[in-house]
PDB file of C-alpha atoms in Angstrom:
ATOM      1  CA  UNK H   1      22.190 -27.157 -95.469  1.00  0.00           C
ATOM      2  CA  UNK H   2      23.329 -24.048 -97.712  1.00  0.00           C
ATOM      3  CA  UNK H   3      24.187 -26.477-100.865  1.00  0.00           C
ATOM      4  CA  UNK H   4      27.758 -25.210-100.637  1.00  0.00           C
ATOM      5  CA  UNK H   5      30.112 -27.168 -99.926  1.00  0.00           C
ATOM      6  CA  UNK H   6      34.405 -27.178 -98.656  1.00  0.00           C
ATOM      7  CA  UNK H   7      37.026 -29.002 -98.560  1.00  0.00           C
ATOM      8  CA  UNK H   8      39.203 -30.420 -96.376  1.00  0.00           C
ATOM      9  CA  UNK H   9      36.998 -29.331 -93.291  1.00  0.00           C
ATOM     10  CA  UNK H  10      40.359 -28.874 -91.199  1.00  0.00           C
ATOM     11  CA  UNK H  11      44.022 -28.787 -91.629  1.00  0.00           C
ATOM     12  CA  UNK H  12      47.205 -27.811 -90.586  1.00  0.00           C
ATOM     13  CA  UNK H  13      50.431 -26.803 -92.766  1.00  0.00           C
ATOM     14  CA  UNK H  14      53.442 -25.535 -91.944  1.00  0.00           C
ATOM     15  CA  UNK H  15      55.130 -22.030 -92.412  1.00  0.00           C
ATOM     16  CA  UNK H  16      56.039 -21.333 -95.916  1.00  0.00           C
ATOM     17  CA  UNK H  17      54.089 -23.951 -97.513  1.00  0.00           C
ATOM     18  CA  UNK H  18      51.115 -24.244 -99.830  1.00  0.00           C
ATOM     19  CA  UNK H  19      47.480 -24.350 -99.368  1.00  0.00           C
ATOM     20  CA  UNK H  20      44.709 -25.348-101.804  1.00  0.00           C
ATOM     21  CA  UNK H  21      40.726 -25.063-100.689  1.00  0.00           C
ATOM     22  CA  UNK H  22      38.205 -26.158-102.484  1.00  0.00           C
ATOM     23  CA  UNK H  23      34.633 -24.885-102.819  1.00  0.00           C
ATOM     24  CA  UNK H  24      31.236 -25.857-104.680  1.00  0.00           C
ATOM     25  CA  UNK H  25      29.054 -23.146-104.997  1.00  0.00           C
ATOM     26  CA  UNK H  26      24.964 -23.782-104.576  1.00  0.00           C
ATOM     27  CA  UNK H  27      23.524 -25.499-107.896  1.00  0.00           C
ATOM     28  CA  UNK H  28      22.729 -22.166-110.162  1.00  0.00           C
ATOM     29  CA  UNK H  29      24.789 -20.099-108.493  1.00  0.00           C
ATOM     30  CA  UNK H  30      27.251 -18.133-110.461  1.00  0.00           C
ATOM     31  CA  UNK H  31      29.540 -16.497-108.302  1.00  0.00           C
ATOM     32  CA  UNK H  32      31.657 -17.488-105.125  1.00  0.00           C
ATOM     33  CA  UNK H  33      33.203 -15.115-102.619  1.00  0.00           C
ATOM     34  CA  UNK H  34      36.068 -16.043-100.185  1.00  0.00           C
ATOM     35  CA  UNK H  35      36.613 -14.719 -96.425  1.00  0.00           C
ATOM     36  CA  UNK H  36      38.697 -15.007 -93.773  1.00  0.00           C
ATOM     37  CA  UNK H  37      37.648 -15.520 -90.428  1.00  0.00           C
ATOM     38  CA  UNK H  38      40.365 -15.207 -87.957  1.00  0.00           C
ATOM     39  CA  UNK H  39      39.448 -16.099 -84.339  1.00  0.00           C
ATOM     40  CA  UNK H  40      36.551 -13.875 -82.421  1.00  0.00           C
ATOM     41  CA  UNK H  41      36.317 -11.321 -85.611  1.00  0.00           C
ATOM     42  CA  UNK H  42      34.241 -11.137 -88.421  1.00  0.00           C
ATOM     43  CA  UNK H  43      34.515 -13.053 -92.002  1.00  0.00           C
ATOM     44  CA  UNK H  44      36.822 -10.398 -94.133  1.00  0.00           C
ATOM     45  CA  UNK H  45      36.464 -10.253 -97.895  1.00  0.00           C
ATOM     46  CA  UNK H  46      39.290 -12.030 -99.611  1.00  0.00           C
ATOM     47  CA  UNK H  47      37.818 -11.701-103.462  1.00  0.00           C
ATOM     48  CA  UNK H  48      34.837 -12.901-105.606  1.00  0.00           C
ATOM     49  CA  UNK H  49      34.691 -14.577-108.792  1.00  0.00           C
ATOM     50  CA  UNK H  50      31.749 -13.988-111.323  1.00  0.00           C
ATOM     51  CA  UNK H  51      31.576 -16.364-114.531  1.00  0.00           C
ATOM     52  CA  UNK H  52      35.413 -17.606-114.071  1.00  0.00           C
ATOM     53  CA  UNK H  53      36.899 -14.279-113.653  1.00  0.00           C
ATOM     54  CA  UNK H  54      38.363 -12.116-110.758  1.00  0.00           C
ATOM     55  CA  UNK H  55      35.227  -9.516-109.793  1.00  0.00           C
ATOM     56  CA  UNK H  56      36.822  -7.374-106.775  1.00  0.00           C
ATOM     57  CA  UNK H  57      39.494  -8.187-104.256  1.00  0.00           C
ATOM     58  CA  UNK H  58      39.382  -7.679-100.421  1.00  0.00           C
ATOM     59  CA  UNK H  59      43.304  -5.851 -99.053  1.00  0.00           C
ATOM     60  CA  UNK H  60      44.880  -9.159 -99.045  1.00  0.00           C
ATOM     61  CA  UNK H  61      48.548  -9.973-100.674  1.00  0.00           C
ATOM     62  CA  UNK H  62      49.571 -11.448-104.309  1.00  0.00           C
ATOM     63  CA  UNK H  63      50.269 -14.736-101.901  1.00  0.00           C
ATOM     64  CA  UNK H  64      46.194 -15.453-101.799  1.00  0.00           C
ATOM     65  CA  UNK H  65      44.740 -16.244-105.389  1.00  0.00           C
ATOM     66  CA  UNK H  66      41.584 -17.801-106.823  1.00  0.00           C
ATOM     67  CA  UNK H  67      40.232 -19.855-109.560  1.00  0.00           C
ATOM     68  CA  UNK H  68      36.647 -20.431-110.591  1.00  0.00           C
ATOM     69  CA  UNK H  69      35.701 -23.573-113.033  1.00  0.00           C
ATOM     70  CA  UNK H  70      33.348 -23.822-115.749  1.00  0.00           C
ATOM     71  CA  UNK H  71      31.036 -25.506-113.614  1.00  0.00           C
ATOM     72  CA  UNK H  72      31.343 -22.502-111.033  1.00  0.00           C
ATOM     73  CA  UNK H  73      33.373 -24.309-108.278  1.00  0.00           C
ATOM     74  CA  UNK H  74      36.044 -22.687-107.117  1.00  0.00           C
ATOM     75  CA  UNK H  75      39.889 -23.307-105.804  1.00  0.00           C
ATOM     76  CA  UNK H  76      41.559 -20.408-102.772  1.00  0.00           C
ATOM     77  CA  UNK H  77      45.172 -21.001-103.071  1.00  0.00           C
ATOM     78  CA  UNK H  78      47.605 -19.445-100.611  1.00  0.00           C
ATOM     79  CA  UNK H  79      51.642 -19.484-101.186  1.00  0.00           C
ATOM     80  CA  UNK H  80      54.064 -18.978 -98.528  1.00  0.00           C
ATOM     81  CA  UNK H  81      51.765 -19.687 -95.364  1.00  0.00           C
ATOM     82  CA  UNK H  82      52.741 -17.366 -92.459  1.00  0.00           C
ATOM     83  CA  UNK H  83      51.897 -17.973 -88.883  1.00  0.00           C
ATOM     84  CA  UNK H  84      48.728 -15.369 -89.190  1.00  0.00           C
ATOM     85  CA  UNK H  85      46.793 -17.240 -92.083  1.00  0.00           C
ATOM     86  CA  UNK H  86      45.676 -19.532 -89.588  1.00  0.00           C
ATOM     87  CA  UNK H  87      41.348 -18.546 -89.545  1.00  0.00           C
ATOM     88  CA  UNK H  88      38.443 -20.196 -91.002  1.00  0.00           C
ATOM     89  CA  UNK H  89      37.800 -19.480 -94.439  1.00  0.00           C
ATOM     90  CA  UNK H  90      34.623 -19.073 -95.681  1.00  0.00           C
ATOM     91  CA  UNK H  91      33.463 -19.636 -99.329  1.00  0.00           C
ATOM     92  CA  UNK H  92      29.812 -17.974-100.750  1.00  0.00           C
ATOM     93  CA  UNK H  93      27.822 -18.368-103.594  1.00  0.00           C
ATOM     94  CA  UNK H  94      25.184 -16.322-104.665  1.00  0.00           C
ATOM     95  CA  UNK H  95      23.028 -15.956-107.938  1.00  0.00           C
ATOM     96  CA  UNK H  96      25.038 -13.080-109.305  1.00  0.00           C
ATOM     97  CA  UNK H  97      26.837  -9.828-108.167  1.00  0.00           C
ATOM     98  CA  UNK H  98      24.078  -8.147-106.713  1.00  0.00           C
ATOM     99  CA  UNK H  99      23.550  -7.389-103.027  1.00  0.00           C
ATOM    100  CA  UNK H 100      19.851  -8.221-103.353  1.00  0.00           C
ATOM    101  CA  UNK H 101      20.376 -12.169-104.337  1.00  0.00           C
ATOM    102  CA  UNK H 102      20.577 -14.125-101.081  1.00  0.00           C
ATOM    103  CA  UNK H 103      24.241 -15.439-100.216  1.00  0.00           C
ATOM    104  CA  UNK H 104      24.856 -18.414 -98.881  1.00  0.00           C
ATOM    105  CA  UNK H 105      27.866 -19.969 -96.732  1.00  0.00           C
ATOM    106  CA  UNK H 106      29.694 -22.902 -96.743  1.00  0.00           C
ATOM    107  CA  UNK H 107      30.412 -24.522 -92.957  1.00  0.00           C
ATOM    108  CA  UNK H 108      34.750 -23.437 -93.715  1.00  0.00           C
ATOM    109  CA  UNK H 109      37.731 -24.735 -93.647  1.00  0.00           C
ATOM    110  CA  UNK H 110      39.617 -24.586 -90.876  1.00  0.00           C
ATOM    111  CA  UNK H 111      43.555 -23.877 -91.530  1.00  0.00           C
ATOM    112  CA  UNK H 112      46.377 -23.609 -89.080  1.00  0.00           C
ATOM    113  CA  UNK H 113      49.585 -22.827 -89.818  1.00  0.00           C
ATOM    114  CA  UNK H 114      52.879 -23.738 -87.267  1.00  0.00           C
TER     115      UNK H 114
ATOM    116  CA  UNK J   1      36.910   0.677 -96.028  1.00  0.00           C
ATOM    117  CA  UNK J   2      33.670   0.641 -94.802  1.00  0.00           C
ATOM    118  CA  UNK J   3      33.163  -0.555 -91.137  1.00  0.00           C
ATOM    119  CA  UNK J   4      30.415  -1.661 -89.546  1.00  0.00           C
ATOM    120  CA  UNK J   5      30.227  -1.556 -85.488  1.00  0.00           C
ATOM    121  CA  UNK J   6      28.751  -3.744 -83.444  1.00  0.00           C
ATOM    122  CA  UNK J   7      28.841  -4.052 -79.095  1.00  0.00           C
ATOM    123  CA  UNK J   8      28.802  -5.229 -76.861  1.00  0.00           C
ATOM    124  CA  UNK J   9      31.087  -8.430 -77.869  1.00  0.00           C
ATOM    125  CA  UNK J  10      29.383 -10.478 -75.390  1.00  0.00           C
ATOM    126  CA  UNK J  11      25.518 -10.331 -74.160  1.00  0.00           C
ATOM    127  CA  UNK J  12      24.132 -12.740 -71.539  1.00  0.00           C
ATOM    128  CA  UNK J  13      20.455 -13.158 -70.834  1.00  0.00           C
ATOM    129  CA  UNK J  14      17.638 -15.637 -69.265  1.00  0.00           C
ATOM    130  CA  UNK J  15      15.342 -17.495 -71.703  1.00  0.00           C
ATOM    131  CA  UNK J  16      12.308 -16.163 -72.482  1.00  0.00           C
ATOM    132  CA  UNK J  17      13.986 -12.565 -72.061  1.00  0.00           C
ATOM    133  CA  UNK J  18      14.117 -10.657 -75.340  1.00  0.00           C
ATOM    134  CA  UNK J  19      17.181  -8.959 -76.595  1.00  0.00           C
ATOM    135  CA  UNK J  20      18.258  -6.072 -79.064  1.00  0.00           C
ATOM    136  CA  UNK J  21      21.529  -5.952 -80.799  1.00  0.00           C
ATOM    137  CA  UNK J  22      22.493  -2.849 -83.186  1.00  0.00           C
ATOM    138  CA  UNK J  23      25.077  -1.948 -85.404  1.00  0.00           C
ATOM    139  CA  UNK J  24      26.406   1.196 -86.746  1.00  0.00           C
ATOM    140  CA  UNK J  25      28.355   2.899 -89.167  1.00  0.00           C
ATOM    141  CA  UNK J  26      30.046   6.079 -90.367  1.00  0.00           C
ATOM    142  CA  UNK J  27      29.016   5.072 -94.110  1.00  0.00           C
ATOM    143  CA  UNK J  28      25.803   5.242 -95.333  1.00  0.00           C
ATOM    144  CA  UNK J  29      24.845   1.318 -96.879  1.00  0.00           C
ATOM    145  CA  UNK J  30      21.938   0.324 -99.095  1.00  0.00           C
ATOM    146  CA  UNK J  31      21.601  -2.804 -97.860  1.00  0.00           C
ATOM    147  CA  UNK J  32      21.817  -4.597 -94.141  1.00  0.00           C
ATOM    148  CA  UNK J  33      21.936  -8.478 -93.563  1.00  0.00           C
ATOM    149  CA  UNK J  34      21.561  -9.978 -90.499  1.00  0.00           C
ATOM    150  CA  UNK J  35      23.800 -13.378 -90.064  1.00  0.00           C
ATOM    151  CA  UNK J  36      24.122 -16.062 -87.268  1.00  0.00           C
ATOM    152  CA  UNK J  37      27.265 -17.980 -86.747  1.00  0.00           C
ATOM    153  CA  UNK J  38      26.871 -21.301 -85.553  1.00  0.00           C
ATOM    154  CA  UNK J  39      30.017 -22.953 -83.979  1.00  0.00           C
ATOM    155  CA  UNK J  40      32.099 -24.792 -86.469  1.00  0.00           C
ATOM    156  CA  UNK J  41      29.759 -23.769 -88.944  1.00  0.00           C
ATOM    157  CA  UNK J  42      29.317 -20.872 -91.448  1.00  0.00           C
ATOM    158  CA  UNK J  43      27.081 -17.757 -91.238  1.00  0.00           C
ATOM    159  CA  UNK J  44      23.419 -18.317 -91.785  1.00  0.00           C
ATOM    160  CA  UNK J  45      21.391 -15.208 -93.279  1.00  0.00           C
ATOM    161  CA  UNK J  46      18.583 -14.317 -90.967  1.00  0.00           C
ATOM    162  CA  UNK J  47      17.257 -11.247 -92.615  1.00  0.00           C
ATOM    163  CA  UNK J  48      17.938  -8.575 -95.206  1.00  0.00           C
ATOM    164  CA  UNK J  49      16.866  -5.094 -95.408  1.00  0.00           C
ATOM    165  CA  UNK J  50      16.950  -3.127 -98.739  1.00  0.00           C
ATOM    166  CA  UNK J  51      15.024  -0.058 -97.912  1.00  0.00           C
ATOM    167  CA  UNK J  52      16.076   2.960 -95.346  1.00  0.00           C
ATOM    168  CA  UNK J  53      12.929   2.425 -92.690  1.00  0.00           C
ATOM    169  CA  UNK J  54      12.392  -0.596 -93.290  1.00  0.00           C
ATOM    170  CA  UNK J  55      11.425  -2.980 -90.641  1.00  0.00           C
ATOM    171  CA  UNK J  56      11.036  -6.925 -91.409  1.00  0.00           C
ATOM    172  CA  UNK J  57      10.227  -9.981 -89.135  1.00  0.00           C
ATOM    173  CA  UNK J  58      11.666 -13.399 -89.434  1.00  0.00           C
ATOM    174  CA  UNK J  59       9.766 -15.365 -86.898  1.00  0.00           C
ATOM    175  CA  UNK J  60      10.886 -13.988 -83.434  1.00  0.00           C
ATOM    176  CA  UNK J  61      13.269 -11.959 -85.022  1.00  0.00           C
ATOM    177  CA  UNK J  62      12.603  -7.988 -86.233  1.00  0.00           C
ATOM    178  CA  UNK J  63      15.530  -6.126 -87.639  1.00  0.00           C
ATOM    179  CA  UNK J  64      14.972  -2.674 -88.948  1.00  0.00           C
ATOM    180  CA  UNK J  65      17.011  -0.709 -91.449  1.00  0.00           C
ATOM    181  CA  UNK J  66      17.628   2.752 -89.640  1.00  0.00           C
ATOM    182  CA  UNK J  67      16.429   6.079 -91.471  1.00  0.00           C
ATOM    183  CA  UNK J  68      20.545   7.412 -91.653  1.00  0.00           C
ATOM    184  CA  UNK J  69      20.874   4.559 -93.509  1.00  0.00           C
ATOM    185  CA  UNK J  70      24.282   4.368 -90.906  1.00  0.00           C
ATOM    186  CA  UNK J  71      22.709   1.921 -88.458  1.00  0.00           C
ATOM    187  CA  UNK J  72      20.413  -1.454 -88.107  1.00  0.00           C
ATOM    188  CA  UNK J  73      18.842  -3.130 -85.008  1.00  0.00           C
ATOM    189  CA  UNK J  74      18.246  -6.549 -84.439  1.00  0.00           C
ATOM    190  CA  UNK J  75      15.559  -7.822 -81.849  1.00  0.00           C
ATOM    191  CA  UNK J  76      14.655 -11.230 -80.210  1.00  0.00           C
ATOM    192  CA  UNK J  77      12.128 -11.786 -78.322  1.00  0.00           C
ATOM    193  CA  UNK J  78      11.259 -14.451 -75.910  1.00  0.00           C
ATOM    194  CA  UNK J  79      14.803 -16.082 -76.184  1.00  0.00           C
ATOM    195  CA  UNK J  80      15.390 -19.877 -76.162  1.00  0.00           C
ATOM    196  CA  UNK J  81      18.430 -21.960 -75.718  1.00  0.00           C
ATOM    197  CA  UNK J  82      19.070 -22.299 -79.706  1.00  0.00           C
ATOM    198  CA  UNK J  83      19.414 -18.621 -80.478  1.00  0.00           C
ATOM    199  CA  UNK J  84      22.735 -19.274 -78.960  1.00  0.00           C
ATOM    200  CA  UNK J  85      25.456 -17.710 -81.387  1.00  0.00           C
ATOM    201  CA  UNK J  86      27.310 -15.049 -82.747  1.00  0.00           C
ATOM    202  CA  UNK J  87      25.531 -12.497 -84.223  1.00  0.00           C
ATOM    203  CA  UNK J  88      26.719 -10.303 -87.120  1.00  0.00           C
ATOM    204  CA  UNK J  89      25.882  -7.469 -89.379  1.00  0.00           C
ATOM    205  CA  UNK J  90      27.446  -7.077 -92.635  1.00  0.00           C
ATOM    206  CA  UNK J  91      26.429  -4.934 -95.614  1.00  0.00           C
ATOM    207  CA  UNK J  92      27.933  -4.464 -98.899  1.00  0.00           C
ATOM    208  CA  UNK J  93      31.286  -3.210 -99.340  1.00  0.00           C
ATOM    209  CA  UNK J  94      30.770  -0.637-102.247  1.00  0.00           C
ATOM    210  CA  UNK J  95      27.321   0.315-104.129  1.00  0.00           C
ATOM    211  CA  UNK J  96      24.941  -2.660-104.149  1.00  0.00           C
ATOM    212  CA  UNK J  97      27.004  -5.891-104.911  1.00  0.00           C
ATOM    213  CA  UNK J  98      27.457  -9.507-102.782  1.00  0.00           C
ATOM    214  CA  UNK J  99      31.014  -8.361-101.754  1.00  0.00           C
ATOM    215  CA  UNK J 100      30.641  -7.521 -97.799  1.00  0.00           C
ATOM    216  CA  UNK J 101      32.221  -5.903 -95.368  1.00  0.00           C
ATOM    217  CA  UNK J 102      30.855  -7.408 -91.394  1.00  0.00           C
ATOM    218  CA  UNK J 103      31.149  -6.505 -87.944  1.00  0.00           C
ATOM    219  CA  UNK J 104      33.122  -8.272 -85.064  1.00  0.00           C
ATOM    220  CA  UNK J 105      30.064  -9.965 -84.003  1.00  0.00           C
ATOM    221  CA  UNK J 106      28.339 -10.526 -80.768  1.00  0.00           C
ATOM    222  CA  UNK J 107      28.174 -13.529 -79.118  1.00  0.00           C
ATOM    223  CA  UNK J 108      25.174 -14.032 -77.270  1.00  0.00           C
ATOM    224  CA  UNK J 109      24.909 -16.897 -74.036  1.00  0.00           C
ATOM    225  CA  UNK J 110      20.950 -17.694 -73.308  1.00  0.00           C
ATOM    226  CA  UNK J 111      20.908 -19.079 -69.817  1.00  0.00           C
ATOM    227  CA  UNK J 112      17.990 -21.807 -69.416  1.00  0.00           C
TER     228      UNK J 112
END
């Protein structure tokens, strides 16, 4: 048990429609990171938010954007779903920016697209 | 971008062998983390190195930070059925920050 947790667990939308994840980071934890894990590679940096704002961005399109709350959680919304967005995406919280504060996953939510 | 290199994809051993995974790069990084991958779940942090040299233990688990700062070895010994998984190295993508970059993994079979 990290402490973070996603939602829905699994899912499947069609081509050219809408996706909303959901993520709560670790109680204290500050920022979130999202990654996409496409089958039999490793997670790839989507972007991070730090306090509520944007804090770096991964090379993914306009189509993938973020928001963080107040209390830290944090939405991954993707427009226009195309047949390659299907992956596991991963959501991470961590005490602050810093590569020395431990980072901890969530278990992902699955997404296909058809 | 940075890109971190890790092989063989696959490794296959008996339990109670011991096994050593490495990863390199053509960047130089600050910082190495060591993650397992669980399936259907998300990537577990084994053990971080912040220091070029440095060499750290986790239980049956060693992973050392190599002196280029451009590689990182990972080491199991005496294997059991659990440390099934896939196995990756990741590292920040710029400077020192929580943004990171990972490897394609290997995905290591223990048989009993």
């Amino acid at each position: 048990e990290t402490g973070v947790t996603q939602s829905p667990t699994h899912l499947i939308k069609t081509r050219g429609q809408q996706v909303t994840l959901r993520c709560s980071s670790q109680s204290g934890h500050n920022t979130v990171s999202w990654y996409q894990q496409a089958l039999g590679q490793g997670p790839q940096f989507i972007f991070q938010y730090y306090r509520e704002e944007e804090n770096g961005r991964g090379n993914f399109p306009p189509r993938f954007s973020g928001l963080q709350f107040p209390n830290y959680s944090s939405e991954l919304n993707v427009n226009a779903l195309e047949l390659d967005d299907s992956a596991l995406y991963l959501c991470a919280s961590s005490r602050g920016t810093a590569s020395g504060n431990t980072i901890y996953f969530g278990e992902g939510s699955w997404l296909t697209v058809v | 971008g940075q890109q971190l290199n890790q092989s063989p994809q696959s490794m296959f051993i008996q339990e109670g062998e011991d096994v050593s995974m490495n990863c390199t790069s053509s960047s130089i990084f600050n910082t190495w983390l060591w993650y397992k991958q669980d399936p259907g779940e998300g990537p577990v942090l084994l053990i971080a190195l912040y220091k070029a040299g440095e060499l750290t233990s986790n239980g049956r688990l060693t992973a050392q930070f190599g002196i280029t700062r451009k590689d990182s070895f990972l080491n199991i010994s005496a294997s059991i059925p659990s440390d099934v998984g896939i196995y990756f190295c990741a590292g920040p993508l710029t400077g020192a920050n929580s943004k990171l970059t990972f490897g394609k993994g290997i995905t290591l079979s223990v048989r009993p």
